[in-house]
Coordinates of C-alpha atoms and ligand atoms in Angstrom, one line a residue:
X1 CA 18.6 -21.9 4.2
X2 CA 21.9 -20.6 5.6
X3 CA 23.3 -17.5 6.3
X4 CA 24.4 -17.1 3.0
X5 CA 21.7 -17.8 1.2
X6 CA 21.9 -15.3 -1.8
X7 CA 18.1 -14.3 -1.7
X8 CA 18.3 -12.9 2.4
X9 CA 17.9 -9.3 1.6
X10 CA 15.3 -10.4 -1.1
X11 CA 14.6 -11.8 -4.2
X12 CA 13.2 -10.4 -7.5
X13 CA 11.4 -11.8 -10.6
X14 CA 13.2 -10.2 -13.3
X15 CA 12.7 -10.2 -17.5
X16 CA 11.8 -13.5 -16.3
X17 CA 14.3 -15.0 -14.2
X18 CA 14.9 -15.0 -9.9
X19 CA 17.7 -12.9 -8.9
X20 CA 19.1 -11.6 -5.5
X21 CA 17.4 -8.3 -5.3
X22 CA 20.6 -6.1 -5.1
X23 CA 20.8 -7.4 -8.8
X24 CA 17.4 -6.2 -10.0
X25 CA 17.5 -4.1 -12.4
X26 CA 15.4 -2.7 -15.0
X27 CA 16.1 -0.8 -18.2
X28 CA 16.1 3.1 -18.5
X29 CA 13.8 2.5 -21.3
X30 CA 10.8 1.1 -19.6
X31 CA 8.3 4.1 -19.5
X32 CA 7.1 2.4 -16.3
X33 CA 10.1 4.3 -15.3
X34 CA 10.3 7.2 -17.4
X35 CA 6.8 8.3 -17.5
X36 CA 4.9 6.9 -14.5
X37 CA 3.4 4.1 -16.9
X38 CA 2.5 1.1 -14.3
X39 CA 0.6 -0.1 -11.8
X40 CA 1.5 -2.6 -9.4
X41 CA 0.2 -3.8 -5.7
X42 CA 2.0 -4.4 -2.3
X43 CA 0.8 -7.6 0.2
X44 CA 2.5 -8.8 3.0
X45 CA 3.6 -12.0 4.3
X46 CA 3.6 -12.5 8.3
X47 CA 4.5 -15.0 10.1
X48 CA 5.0 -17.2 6.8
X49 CA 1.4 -16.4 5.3
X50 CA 0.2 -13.8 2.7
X51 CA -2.3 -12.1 4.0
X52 CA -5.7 -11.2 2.0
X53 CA -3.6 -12.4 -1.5
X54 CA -6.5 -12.6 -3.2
X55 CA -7.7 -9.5 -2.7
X56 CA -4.6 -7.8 -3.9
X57 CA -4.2 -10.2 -7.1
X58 CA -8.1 -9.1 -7.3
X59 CA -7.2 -5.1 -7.3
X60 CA -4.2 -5.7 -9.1
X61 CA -6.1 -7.0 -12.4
X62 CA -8.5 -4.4 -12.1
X63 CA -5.8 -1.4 -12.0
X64 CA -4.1 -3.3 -15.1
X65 CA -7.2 -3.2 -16.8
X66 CA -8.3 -0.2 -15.9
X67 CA -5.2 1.1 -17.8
X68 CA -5.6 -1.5 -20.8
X69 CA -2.8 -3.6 -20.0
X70 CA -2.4 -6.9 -19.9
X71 CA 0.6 -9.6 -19.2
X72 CA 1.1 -13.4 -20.8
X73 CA 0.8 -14.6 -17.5
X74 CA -2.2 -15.6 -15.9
X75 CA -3.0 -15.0 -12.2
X76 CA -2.0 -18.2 -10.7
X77 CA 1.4 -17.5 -12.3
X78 CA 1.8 -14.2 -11.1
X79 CA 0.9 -15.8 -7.3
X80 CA 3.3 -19.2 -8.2
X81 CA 6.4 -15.9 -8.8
X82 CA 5.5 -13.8 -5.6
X83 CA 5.3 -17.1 -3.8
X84 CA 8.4 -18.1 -5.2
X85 CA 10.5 -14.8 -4.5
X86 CA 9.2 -15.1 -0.8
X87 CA 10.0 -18.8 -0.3
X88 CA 13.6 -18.1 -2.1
X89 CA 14.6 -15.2 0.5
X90 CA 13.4 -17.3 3.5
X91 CA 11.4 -14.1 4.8
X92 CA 8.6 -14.9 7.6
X93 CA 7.8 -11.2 7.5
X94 CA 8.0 -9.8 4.2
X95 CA 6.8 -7.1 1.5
X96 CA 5.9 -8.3 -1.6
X97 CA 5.2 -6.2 -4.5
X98 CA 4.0 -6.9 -8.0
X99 CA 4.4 -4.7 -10.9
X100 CA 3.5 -3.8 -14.0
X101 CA 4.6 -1.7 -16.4
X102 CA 4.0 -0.7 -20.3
X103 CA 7.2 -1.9 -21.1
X104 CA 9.7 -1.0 -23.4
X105 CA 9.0 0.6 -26.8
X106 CA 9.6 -0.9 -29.8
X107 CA 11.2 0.4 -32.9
X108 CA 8.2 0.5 -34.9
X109 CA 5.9 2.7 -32.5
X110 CA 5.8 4.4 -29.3
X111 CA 2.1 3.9 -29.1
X112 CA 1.0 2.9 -25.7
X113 CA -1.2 0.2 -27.4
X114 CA 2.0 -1.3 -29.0
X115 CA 3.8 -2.2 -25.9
X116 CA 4.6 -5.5 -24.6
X117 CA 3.9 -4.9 -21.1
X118 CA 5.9 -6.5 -18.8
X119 CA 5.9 -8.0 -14.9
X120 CA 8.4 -7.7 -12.2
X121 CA 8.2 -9.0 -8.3
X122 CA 10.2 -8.9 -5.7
X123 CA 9.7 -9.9 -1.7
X124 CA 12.0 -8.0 0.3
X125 CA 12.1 -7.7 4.6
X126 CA 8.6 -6.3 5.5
X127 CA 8.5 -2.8 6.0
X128 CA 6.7 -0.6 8.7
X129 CA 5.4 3.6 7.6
X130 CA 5.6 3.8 11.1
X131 CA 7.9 1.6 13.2
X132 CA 6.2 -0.7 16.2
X133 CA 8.2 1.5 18.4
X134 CA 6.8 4.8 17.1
X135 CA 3.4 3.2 17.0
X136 CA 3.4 3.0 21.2
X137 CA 3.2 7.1 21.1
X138 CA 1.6 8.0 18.0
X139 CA 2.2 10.3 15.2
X140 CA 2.0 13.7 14.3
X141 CA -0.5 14.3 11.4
X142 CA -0.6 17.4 9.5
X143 CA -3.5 18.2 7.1
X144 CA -1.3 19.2 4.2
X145 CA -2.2 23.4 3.3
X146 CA 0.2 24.1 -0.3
X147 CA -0.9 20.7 -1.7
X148 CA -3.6 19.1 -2.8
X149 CA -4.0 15.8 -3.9
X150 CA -3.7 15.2 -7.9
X151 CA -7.7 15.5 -9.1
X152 CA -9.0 12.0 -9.4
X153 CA -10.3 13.0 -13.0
X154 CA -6.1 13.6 -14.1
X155 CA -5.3 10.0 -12.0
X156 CA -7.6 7.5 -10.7
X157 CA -6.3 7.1 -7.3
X158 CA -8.3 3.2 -7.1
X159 CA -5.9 2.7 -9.7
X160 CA -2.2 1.9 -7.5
X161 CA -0.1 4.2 -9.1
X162 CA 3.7 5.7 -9.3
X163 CA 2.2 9.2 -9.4
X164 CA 3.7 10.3 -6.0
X165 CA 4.7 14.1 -6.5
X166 CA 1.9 15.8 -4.4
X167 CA 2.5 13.3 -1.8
X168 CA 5.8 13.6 -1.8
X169 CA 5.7 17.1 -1.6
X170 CA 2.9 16.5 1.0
X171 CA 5.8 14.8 3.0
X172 CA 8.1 17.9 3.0
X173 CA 5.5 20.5 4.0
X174 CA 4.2 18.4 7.1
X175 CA 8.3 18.0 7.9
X176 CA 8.4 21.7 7.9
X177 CA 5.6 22.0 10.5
X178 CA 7.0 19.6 12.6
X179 CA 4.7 16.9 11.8
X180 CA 5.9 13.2 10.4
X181 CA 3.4 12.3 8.0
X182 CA 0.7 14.1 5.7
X183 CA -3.1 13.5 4.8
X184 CA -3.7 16.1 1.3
X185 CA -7.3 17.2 1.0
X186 CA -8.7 17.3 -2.8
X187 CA -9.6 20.7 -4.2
X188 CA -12.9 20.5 -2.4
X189 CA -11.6 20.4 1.0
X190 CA -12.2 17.1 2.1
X191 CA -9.5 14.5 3.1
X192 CA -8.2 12.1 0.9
X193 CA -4.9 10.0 2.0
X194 CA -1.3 10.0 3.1
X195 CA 2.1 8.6 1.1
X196 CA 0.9 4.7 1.4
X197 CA -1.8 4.8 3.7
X198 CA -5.3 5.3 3.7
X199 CA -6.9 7.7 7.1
X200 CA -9.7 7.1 9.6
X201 CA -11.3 9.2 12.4
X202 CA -12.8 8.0 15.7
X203 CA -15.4 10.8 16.3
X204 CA -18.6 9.4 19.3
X205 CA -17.5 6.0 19.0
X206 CA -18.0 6.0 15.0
X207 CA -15.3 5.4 12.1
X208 CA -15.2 7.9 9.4
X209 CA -12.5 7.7 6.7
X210 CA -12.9 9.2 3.2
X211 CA -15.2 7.7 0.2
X212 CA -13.6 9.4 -2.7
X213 CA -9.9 9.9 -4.2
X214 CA -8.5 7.2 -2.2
X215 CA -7.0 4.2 -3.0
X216 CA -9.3 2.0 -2.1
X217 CA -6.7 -0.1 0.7
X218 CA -7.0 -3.9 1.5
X219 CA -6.3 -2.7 5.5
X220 CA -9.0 0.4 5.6
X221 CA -11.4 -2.4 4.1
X222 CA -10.2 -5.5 6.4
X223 CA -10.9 -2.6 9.0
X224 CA -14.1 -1.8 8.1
X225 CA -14.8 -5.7 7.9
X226 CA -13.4 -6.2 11.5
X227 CA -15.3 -3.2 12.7
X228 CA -18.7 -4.7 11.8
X229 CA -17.9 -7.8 13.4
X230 CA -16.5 -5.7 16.2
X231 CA -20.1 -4.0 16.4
X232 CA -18.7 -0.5 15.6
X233 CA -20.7 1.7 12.7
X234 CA -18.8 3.1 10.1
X235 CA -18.9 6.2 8.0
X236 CA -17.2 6.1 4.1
X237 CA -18.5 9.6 3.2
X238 CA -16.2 12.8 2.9
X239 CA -15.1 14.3 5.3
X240 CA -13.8 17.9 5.1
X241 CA -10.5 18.9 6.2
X242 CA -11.1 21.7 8.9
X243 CA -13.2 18.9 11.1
X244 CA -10.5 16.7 11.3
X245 CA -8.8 17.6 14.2
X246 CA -11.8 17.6 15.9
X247 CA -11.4 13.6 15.9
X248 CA -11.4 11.7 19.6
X249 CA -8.9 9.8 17.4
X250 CA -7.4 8.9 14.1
X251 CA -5.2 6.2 12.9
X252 CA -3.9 5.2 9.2
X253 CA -3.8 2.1 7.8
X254 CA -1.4 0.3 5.0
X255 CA -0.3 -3.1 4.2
X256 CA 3.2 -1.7 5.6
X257 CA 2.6 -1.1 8.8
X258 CA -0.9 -2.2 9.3
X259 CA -3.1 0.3 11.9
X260 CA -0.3 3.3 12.8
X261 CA -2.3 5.4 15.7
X262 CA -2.4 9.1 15.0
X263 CA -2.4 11.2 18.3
X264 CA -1.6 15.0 17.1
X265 CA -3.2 16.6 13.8
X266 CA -1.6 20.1 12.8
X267 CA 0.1 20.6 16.3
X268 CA -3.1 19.9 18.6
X269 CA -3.6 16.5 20.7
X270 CA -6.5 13.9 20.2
X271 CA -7.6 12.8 23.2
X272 CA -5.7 12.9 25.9
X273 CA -2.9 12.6 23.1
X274 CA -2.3 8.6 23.7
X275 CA -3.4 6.4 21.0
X276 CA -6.8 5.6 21.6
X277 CA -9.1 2.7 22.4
X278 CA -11.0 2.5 19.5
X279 CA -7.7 2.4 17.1
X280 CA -6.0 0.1 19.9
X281 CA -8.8 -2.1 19.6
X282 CA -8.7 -2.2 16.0
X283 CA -4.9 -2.2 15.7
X284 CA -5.0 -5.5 18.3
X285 CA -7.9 -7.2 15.8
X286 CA -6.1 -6.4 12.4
X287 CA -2.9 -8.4 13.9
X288 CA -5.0 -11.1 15.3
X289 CA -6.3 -11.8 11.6
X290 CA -3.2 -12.4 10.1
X291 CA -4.0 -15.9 12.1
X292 CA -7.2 -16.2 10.6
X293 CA -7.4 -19.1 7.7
X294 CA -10.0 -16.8 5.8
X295 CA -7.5 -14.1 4.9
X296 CA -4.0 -16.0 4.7
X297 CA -2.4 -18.2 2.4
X298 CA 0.3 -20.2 4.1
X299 CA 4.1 -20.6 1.7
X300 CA 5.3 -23.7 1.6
X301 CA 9.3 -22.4 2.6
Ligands
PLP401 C1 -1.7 6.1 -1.9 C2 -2.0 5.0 -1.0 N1 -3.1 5.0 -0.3 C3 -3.4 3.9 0.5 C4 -2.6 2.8 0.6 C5 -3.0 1.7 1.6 O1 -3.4 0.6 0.8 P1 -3.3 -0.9 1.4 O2 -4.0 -0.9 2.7 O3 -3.9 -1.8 0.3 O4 -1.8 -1.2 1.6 C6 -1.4 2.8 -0.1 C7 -0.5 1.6 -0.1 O5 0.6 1.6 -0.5 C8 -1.1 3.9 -1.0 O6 0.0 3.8 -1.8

């Protein structure tokens, strides 16, 4: 591929056809756009191999049937057009989402039943919640006070979902404390996650991060896998709020930007405020098994 191949800044699968993804578009009359009615999944290619695919195609179908939809294409369809947008753009490092959405109504019914649901894709230049650079120092983590995170009996939060307004809001207030990202607690008190990432505390040695209204993220479980075969014990139970800054350490994990050290929550150091050995550890393992035949799925460019 040369310099002007079409695809470079990514490619999309679209009403069923590949286009360069400054040309994808999608109509106003989706309610995937207009009321929040999808689901969809994010995996990443690295180094020219998705990583942990089938456990995202895996999630995936259970989020679409979790909200009774379901698409003409089977799953080794859906993984032939992700593979496809990938190879077309040439990417080595790339974001690759799937989506699907309740589609457009029809002129007989706007019952969600009646829709034809529809599929999108695109891969597009990976992208990073917290640049490498960033990473070295750490970030600033503020436990979110004038939200809380949308109860998981309104919105199943195992279900990936478009439903971003408390974390989005999340976002402003920790900007206006001087922190760069948010964690919400749920109305008990007990942390749940950030905008695209799920959290983990280093407390004695031991993990901690939260069992309920979470997303339940391909990283946090690749790093729970890694830290039993790292020997480390690890805690999914809640974990309220007000302890967290207690931590030794804390670090988040998402598919974009894989194990992002935390080394301030709500304006007080972890540790002697460097990321920490434990996450470093973890961090240096979770890149390592993007090598690892197990969990990746070379593309054939
Ligand atoms: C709300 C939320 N929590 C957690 C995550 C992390 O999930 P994963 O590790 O599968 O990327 C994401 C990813 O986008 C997310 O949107």
């Amino acid at each position: 591929m040369t310099d002007d191949n079409p695809y470079s800044r990514g490619c999309a699968w679209v009403d069923g056809e590949y286009v360069p993804i400054r040309d994808a578009k999608i109509s106003l009359l989706d309610v995937g756009f207009s009321r929040s009615d999808v689901t969809y999944d994010v995996v990443a290619v690295w180094n020219g191999k998705f990583f942990r695919l089938d456990a995202h195609l895996d999630r995936f179908e259970r989020s679409m049937k979790s909200l009774q939809m379901s698409l003409e294409l089977d799953r080794e369809q859906m993984a032939a057009i992700l593979t496809e947008c990938v190879r077309k753009s040439a990417l080595r490092e790339s974001y690759v989402e799937m989506i699907s959405t309740r589609g457009r109504p029809s002129r007989e019914s706007r019952s969600p039943w009646s829709f034809q649901n529809l599929f999108y894709a695109y891969a597009i230049p990976y992208i990073w919640i917290v640049e490498p650079d960033k990473q070295e120092t750490g970030s600033h983590l503020i436990i979110a006070q004038d939200t809380v995170r949308i109860p998981t009996s309104s919105v199943d939060p195992t279900v990936k979902n478009f439903h971003w307004g408390d974390l989005t809001r999340g976002a402003f207030e920790a900007r206006e404390r001087g922190g760069s990202v948010v964690v919400l607690p749920d109305l008990d008190g007990n942390l749940t996650e950030g905008p695209g990432f799920n959290i983990f505390l280093v407390a004695d040695g031991q993990l901690y991060t939260p069992d309920a209204g979470v997303l339940e993220g391909i990283t946090r479980r690749t790093i729970l896998d890694l830290a039993t075969e790292h020997g480390l014990t690890a805690h999914v139970a809640p974990i309220p709020a007000a302890d967290a800054g207690r931590a030794d350490e804390a670090f988040m994990t998402s598919t974009a930007g894989g194990v992002m050290p935390v080394t301030m929550i709500d304006g007080r150091p972890l540790g002697d405020g460097t990321p920490g050995p434990f996450t470093m550890q973890l961090r240096q393992a979770y890149w390592d098994a993007h090598d690892d035949p197990r969990w990746t799925t070379p593309i054939d460019y």
